Tab-separated table of C-alpha atoms and ligand atoms in Angstrom:
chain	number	residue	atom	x	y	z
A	17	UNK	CA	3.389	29.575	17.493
A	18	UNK	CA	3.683	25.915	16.178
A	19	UNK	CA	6.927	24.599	15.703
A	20	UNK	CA	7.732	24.048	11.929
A	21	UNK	CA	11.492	23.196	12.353
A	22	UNK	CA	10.462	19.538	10.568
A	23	UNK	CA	9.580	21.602	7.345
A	24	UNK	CA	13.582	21.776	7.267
A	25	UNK	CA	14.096	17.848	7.106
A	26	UNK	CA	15.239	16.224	3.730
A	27	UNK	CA	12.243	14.772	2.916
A	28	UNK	CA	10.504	18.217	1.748
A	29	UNK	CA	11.217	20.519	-1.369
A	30	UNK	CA	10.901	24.403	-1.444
A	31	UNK	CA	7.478	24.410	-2.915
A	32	UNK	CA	5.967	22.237	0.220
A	33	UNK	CA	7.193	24.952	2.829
A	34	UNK	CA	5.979	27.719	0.401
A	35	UNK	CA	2.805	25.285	0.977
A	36	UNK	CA	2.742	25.035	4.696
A	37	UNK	CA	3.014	28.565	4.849
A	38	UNK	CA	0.078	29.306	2.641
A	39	UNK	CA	-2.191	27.145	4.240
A	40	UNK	CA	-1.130	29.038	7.323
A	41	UNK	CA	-1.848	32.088	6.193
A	42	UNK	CA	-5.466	30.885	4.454
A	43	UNK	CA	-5.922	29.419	7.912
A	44	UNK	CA	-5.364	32.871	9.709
A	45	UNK	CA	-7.079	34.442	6.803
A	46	UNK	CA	-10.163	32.932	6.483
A	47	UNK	CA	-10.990	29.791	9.405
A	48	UNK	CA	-10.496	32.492	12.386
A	49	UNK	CA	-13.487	34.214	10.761
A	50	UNK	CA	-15.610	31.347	10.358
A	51	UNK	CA	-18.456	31.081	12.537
A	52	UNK	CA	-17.832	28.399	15.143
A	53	UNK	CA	-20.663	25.209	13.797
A	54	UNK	CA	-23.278	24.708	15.527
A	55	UNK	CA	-23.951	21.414	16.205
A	56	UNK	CA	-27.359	21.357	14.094
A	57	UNK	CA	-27.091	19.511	10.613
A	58	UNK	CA	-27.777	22.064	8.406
A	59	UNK	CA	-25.185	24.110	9.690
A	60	UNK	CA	-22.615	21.740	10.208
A	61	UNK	CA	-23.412	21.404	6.334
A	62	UNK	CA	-22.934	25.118	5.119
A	63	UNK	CA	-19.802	25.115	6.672
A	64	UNK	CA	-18.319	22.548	5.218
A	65	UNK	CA	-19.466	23.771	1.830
A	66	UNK	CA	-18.577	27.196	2.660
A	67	UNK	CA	-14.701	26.050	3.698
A	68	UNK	CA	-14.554	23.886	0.407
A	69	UNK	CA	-15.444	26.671	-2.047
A	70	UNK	CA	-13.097	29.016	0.090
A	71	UNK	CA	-10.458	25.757	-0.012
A	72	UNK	CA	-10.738	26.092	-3.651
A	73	UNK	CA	-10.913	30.062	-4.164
A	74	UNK	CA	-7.242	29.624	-2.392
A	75	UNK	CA	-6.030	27.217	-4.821
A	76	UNK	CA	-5.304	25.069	-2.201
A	77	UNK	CA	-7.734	22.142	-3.607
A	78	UNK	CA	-5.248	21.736	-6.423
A	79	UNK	CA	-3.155	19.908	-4.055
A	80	UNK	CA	-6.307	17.064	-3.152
A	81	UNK	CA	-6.111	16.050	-6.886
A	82	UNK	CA	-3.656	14.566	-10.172
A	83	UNK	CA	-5.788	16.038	-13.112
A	84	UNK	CA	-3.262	15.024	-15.548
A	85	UNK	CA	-3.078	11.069	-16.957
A	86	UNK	CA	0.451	9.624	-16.021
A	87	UNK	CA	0.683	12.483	-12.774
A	88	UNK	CA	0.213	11.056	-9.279
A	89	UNK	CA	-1.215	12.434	-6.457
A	90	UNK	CA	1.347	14.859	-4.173
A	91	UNK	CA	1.394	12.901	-1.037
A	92	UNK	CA	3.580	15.716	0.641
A	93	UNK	CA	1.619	17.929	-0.387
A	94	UNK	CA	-1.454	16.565	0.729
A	95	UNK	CA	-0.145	15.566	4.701
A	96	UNK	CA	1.465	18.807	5.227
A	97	UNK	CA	-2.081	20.892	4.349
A	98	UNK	CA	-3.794	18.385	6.085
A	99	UNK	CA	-1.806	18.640	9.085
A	100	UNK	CA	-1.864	22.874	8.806
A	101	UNK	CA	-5.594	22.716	8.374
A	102	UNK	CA	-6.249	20.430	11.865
A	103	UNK	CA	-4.479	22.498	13.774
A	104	UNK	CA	-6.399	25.251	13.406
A	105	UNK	CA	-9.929	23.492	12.261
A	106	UNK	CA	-11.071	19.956	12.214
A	107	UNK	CA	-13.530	20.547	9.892
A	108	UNK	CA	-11.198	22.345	7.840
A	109	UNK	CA	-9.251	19.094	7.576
A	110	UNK	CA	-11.979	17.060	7.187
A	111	UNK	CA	-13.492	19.062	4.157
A	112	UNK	CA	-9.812	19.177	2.050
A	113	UNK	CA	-9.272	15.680	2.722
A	114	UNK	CA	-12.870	14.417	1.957
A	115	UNK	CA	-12.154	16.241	-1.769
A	116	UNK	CA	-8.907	13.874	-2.133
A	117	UNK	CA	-10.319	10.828	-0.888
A	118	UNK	CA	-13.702	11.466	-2.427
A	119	UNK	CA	-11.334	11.768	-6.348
A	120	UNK	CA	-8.466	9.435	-5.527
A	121	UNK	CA	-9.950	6.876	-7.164
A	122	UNK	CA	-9.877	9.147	-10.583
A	123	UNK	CA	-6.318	10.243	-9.733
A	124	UNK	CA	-5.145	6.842	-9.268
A	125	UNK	CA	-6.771	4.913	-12.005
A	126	UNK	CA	-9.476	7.237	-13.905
A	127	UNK	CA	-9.626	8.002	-17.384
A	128	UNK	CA	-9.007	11.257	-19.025
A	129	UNK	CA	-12.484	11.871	-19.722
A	130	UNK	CA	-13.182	11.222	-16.326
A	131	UNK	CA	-10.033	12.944	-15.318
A	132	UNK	CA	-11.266	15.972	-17.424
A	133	UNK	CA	-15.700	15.295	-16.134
A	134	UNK	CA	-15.082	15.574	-12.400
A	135	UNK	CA	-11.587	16.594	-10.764
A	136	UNK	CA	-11.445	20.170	-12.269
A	137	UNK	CA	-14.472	21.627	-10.433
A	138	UNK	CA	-13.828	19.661	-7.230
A	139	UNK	CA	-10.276	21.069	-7.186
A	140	UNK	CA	-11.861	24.763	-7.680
A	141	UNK	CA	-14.561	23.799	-4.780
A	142	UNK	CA	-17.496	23.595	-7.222
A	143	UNK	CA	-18.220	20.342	-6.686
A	144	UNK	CA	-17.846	18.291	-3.429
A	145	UNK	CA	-16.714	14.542	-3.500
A	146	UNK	CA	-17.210	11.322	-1.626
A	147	UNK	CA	-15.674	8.052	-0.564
A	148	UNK	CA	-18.560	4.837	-0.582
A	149	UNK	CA	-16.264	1.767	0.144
A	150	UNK	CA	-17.840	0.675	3.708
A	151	UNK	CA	-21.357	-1.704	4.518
A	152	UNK	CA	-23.155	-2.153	6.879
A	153	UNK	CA	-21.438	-5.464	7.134
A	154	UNK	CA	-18.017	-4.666	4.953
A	155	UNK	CA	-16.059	-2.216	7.020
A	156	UNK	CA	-12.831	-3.880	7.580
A	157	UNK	CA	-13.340	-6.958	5.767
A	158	UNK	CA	-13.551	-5.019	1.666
A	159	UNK	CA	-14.141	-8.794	0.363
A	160	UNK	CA	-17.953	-8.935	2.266
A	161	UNK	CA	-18.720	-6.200	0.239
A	162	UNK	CA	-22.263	-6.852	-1.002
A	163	UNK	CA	-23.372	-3.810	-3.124
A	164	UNK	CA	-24.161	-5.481	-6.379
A	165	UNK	CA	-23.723	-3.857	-10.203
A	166	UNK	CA	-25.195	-5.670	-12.727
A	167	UNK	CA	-24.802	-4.906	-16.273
A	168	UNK	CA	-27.925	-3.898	-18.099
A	169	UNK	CA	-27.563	-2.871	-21.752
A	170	UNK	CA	-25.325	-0.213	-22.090
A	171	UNK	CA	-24.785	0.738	-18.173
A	172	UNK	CA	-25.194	-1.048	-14.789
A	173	UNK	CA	-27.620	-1.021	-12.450
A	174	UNK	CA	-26.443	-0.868	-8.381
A	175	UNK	CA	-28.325	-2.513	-5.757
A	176	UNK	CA	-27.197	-2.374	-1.555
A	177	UNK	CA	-26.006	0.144	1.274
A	178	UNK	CA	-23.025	2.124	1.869
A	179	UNK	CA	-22.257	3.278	5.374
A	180	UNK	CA	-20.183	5.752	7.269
A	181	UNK	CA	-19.951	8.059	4.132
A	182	UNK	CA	-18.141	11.254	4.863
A	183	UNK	CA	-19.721	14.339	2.939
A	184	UNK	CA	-22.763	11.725	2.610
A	185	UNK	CA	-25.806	14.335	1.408
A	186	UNK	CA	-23.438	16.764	0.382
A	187	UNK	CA	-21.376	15.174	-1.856
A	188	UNK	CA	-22.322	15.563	-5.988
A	189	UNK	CA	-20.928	12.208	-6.735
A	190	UNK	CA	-19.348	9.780	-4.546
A	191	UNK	CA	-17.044	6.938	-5.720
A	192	UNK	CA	-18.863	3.524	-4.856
A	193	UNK	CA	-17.517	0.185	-4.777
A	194	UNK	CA	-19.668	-2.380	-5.771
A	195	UNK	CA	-19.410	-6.258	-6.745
A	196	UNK	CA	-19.482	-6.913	-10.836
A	197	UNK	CA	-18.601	-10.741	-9.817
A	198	UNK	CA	-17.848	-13.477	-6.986
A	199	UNK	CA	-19.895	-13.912	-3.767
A	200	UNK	CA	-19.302	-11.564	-0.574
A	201	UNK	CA	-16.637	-12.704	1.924
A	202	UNK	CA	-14.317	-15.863	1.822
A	203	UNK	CA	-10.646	-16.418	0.169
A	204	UNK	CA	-12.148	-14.972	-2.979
A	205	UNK	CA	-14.280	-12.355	-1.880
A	206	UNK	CA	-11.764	-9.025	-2.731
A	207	UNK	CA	-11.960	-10.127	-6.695
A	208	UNK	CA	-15.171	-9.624	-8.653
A	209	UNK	CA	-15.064	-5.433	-7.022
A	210	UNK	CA	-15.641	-2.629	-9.205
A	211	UNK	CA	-15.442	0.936	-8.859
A	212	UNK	CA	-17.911	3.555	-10.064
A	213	UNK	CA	-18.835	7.352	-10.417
A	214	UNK	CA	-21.879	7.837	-9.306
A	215	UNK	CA	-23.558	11.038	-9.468
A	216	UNK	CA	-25.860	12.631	-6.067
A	217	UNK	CA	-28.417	13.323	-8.606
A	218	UNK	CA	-28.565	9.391	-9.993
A	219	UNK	CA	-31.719	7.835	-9.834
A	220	UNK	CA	-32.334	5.551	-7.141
A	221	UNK	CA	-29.263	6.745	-5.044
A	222	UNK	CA	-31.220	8.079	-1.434
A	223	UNK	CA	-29.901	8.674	1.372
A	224	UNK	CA	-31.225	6.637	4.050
A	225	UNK	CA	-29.800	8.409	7.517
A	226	UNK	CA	-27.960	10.751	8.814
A	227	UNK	CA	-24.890	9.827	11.630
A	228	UNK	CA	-24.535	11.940	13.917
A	229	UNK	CA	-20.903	11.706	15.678
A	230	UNK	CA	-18.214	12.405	18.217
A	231	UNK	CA	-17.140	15.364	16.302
A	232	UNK	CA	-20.239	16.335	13.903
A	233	UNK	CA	-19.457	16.239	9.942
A	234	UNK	CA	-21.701	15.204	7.247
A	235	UNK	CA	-21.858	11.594	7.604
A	236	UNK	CA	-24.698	9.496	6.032
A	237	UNK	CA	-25.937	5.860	4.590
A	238	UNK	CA	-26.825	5.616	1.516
A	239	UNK	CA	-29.339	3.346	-0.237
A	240	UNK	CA	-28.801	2.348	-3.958
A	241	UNK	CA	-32.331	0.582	-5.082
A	242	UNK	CA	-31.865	-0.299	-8.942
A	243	UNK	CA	-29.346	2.695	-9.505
A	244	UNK	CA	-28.493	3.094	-12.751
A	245	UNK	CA	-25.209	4.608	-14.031
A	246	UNK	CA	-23.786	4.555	-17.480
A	247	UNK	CA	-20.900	2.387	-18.265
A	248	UNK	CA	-18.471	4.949	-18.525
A	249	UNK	CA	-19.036	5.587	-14.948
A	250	UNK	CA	-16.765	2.525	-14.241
A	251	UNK	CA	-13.105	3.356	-13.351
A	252	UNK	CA	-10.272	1.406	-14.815
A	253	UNK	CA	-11.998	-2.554	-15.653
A	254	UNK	CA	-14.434	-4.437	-13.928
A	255	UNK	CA	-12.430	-6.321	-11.219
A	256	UNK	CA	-10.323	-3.868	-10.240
A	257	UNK	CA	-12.334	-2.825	-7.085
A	258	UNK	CA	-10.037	-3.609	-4.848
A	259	UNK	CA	-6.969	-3.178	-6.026
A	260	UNK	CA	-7.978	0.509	-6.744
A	261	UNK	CA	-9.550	1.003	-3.350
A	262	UNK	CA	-6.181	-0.214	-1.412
A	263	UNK	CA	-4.239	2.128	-4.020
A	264	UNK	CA	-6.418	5.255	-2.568
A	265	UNK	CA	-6.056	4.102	0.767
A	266	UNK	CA	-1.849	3.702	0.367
A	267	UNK	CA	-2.153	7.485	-0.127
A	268	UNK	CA	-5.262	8.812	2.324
A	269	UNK	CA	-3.809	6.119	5.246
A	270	UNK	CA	-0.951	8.111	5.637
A	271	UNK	CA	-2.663	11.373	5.028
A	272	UNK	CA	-5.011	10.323	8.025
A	273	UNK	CA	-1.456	10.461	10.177
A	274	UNK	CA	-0.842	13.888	9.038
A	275	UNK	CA	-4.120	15.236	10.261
A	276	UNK	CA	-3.754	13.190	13.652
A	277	UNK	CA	-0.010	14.925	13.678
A	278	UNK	CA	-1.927	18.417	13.319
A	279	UNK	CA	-4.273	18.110	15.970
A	280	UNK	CA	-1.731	16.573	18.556
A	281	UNK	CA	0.541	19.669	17.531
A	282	UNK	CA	-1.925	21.885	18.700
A	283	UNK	CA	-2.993	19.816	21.996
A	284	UNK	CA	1.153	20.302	22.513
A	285	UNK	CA	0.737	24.560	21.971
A	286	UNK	CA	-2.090	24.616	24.182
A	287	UNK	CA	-0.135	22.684	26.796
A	288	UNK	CA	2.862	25.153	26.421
A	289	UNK	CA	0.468	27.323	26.669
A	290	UNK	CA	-1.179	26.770	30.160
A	291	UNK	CA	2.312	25.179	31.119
A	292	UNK	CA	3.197	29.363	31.193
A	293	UNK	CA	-0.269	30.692	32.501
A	294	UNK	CA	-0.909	28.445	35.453
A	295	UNK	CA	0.491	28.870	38.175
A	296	UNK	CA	0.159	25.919	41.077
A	297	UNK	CA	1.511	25.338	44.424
A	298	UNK	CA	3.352	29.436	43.849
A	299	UNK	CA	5.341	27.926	40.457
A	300	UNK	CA	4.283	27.952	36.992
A	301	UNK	CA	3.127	24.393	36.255
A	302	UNK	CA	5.857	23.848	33.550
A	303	UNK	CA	8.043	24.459	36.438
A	304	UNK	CA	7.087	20.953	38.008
A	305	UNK	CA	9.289	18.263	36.932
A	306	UNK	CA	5.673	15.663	36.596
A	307	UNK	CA	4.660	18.115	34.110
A	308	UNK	CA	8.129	18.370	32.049
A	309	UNK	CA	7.881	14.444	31.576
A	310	UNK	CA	4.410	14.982	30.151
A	311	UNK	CA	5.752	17.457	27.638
A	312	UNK	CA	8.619	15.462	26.736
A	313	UNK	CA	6.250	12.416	25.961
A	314	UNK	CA	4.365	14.973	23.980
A	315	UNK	CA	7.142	16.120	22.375
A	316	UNK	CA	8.498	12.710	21.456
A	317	UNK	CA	5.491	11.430	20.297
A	318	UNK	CA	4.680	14.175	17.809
A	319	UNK	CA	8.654	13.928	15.856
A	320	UNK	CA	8.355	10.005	16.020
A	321	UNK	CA	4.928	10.348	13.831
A	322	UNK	CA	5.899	12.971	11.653
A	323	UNK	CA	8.540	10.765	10.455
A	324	UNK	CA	7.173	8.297	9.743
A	325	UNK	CA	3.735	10.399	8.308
A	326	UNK	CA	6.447	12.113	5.795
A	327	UNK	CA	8.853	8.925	5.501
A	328	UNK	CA	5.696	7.644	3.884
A	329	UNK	CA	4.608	10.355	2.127
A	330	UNK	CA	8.205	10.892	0.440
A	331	UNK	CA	8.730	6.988	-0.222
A	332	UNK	CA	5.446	7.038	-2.468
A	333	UNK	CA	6.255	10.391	-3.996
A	334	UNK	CA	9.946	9.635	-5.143
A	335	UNK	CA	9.395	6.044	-5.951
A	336	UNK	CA	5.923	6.112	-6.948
A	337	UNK	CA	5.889	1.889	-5.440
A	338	UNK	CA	3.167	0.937	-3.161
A	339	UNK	CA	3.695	1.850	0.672
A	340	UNK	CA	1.040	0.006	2.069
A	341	UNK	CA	3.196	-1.094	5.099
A	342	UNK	CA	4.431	2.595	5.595
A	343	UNK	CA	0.962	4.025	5.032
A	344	UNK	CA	-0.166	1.513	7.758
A	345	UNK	CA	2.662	2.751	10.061
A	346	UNK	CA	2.297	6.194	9.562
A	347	UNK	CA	-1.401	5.649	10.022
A	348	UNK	CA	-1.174	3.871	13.026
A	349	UNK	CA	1.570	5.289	15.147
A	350	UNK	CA	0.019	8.915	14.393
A	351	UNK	CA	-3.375	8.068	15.309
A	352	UNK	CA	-2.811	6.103	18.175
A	353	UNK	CA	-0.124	8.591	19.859
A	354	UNK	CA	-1.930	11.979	19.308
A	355	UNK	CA	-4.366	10.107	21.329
A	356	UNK	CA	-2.472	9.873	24.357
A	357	UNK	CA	-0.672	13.505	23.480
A	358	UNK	CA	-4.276	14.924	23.282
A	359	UNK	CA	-5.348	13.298	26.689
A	360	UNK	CA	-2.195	14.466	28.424
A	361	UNK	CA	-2.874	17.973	27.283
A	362	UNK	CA	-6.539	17.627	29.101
A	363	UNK	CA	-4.628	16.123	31.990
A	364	UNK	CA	-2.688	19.259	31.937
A	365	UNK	CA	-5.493	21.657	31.708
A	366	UNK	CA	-7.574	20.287	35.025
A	367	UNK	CA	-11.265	20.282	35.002
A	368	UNK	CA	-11.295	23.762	32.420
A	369	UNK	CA	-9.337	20.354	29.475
A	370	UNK	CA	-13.302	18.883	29.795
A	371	UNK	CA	-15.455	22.179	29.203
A	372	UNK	CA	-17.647	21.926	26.148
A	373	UNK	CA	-15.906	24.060	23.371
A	374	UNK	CA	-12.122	24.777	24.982
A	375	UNK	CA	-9.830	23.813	21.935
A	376	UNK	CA	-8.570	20.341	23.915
A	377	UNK	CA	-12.002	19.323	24.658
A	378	UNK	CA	-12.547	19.660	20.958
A	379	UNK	CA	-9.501	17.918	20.340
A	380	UNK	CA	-10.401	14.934	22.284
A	381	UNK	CA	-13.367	14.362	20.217
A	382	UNK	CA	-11.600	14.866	17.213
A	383	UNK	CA	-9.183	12.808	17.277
A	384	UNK	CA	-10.910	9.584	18.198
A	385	UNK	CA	-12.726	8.196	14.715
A	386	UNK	CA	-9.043	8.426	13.579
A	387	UNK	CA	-8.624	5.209	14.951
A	388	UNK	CA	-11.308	3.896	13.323
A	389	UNK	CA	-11.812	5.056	9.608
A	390	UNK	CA	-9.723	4.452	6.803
A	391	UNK	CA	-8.712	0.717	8.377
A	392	UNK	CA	-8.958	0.639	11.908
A	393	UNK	CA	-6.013	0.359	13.912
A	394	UNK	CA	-6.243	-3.471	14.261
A	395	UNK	CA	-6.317	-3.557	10.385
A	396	UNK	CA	-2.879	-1.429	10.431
A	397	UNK	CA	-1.377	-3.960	12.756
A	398	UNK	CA	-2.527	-6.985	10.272
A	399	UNK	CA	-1.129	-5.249	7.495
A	400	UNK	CA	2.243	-4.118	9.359
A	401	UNK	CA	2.300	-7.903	10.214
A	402	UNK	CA	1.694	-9.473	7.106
A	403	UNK	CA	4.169	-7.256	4.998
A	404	UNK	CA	6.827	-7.967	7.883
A	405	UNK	CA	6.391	-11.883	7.740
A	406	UNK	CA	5.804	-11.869	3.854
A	407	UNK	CA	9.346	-10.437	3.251
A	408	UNK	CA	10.862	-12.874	5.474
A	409	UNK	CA	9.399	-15.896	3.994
B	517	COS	N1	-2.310	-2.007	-3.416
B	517	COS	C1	-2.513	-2.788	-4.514
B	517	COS	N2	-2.977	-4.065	-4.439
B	517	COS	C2	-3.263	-4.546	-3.217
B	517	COS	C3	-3.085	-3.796	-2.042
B	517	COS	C4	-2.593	-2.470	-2.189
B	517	COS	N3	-2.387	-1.694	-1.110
B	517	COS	N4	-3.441	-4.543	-0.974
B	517	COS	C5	-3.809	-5.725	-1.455
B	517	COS	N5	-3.706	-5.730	-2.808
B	517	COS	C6	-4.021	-6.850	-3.697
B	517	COS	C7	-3.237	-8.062	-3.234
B	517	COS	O1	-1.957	-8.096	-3.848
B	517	COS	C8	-4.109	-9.203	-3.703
B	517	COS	O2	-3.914	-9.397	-5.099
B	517	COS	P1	-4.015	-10.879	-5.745
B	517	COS	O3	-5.446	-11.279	-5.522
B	517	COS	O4	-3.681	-10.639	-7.160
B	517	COS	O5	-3.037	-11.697	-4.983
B	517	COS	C9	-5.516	-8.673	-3.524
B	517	COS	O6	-5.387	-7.236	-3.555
B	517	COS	C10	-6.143	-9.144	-2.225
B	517	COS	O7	-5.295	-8.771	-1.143
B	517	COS	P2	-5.359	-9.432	0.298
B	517	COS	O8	-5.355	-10.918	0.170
B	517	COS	O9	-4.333	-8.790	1.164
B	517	COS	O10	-6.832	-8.995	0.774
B	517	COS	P3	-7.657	-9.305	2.069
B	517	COS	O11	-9.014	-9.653	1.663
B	517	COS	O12	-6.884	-10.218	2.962
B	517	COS	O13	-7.809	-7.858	2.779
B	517	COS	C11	-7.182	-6.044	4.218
B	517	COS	C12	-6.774	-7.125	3.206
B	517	COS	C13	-7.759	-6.576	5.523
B	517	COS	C14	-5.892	-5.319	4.514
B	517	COS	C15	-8.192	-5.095	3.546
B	517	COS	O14	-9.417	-5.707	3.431
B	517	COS	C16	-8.309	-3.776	4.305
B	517	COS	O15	-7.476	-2.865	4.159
B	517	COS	N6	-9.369	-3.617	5.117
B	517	COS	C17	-9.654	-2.360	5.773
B	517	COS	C18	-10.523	-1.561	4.885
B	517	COS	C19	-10.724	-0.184	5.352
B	517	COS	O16	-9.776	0.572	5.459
B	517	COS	N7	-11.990	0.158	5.611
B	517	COS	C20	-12.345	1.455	5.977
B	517	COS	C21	-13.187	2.020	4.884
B	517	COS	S1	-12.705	3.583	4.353
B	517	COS	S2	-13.449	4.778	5.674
């Protein structure tokens, strides 16, 4: 059994432990059931769409989404199911948080018609959503961004490539970022973004590939050749591309942290587990004092992230004031340590850690795009960095 004795710090209200415990009990419910994925597309793509409409049957997608104008997102809320959900299921995780990130943009800056138009079915699992901020050449630098909109009559027209798209052939809209002015890259190249609802169905939206990865989730390219969407597609004004991107990111950065804190929780179980079940040179291996300093680095790693995962996630729900430097540390310090906790737990389970399919194994491959997606952790560092200098100037 998990511990859950953090669900008693300050930073947490009744109704988020009434929330841990009923994704615990949808996760007992209804992910021991589901058929382990196999690793072929099509059914790594049923199951995520079979998880988000049972996601949603729960109720639990209400928490992925602010449906009401002047309401902001529950960042509490969102870390603590996300962190439930990967103990028990990557994909799980993945599929709740892709209907968050895939709508922040509406629940940060959206209108109410939009508002109204698209977060009400994805938070009853109707409708599955998608992030498209990343190029080909614009993954950690947003200002290279390339993908053009033009404005043609009464709409725009998109032309370019999005890459790494979670829920990418899935997804019935995705939120694109595209330029409306400026040139790609330099001082200047973060003004002149956009952001737009685009619908799957749009014409001239394709997608190009398919990515397979590490741990397999719908992940695609997309192509946009003379896309056209109407102009109340765009969210908030022309220009504000950027801004709202790094707004969704404040929220889904430290989100990331809580997932990263779920699956290192469970590499921790399964260590405590074997710790009791092996037995090695006639004494259970918890018994041997190189294995106690393991599980005291595990240990220690796993509090240290969840407060800062929920130091984050309380600052921006009580204050409602940007945390981009606590995002980035709750992002970063997460990611990176579950990491080593995960590889310590393989370390502790011998040769059986590496077989295809044990739950550390899975682990192992689960946690490692972490580190990569949603600002990699050299883009946490610059941001740590530049907030820490730029209040000391
Ligand atoms: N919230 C609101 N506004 C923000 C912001 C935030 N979190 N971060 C920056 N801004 C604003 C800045 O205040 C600045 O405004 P002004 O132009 O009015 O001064 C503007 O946006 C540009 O900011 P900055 O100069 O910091 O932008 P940079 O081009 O230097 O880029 C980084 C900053 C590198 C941090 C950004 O590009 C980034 O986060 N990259 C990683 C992207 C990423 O996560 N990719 C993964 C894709 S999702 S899977």
């Amino acid at each position: 059994m998990a511990d859950t004795s953090f669900l008693e710090w300050p930073f947490f209200e009744e109704r988020h432990r009434q929330l841990a415990r009923d994704v615990e009990a949808f996760a007992a419910r209804e992910l021991a059931t589901l058929a382990a994925h196999a690793h072929d597309d099509a059914a790594i793509d049923a199951a995520c769409r079979d998880i988000v409409r049972r996601l949603g049957r729960a109720g639990l997608l209400a928490h992925a989404c602010a449906p009401a104008p002047g309401t902001q997102l529950d960042v509490r809320g969102l870390c603590i199911t996300r962190e439930v959900l990967a103990r028990h299921a990557g994909l799980a995780d993945f599929a709740f948080a892709m209907q968050g990130l895939g709508t922040g943009a509406i629940s940060i800056a959206g209108s109410a018609a939009q508002r109204a138009a698209y977060l009400p079915p994805v938070m009853r699992g109707e409708r599955i959503a998608a992030f498209a901020l990343s190029e080909p050449q614009a993954g950690s630098e947003v200002g290279a961004i390339a993908t053009a909109a033009s404005r043609d009559g009464d709409g725009y027209v998109l032309n370019g490539t999005k890459t790494w798209i979670s829920n990418g052939g899935i997804a019935d809209h995705y939120v694109v970022f595209a330029r409306t002015a400026g040139m790609p890259g330099g001082k200047d190249g973060a003004r002149g973004l956009s952001a737009f609802i685009v619908d799957a169905t749009a014409p001239g939206l394709e997608i190009a590939a398919r990515i397979p990865v590490i741990a397999p989730h719908p992940l695609a390219t997309l192509a946009f050749r003379d896309c056209r969407v109407p102009a109340h597609a765009l969210i908030g004004a022309e220009g504000d591309g950027f801004r709202i991107a790094m707004a969704t990111l404040d929220v889904f950065r430290t989100t990331v942290g809580a997932a990263a804190l779920g699956f290192a929780r469970r590499a921790l179980d399964e260590a405590l587990r074997r710790c009791r079940e092996r037995e090695v040179f006639g004494r259970p291996l918890g018994e041997h004092q190189l294995t106690q300093a393991k599980i005291a680095d595990m240990a220690l790693a796993i509090d240290a992230a969840a407060l800062l995962v929920y130091r984050a996630a309380w600052t921006k729900d009580t204050t409602g004031r940007r945390v981009t430097r606590e995002a980035s540390m709750a992002k970063l310090y997460a990611t990176e340590s579950a990491q080593q906790v995960i590889d310590m737990a393989v370390q502790l389970f011998g040769g059986t850690g590496v077989v295809a399919g044990v739950a550390v194994e899975a682990l192992y491959r689960e946690i490692r795009a972490l580190r990569i997606y949603e600002g990699t952790s050299e883009i946490q560092r610059l941001v740590i960095a530049s907030s820490v200098l730029g209040a000391a100037r």
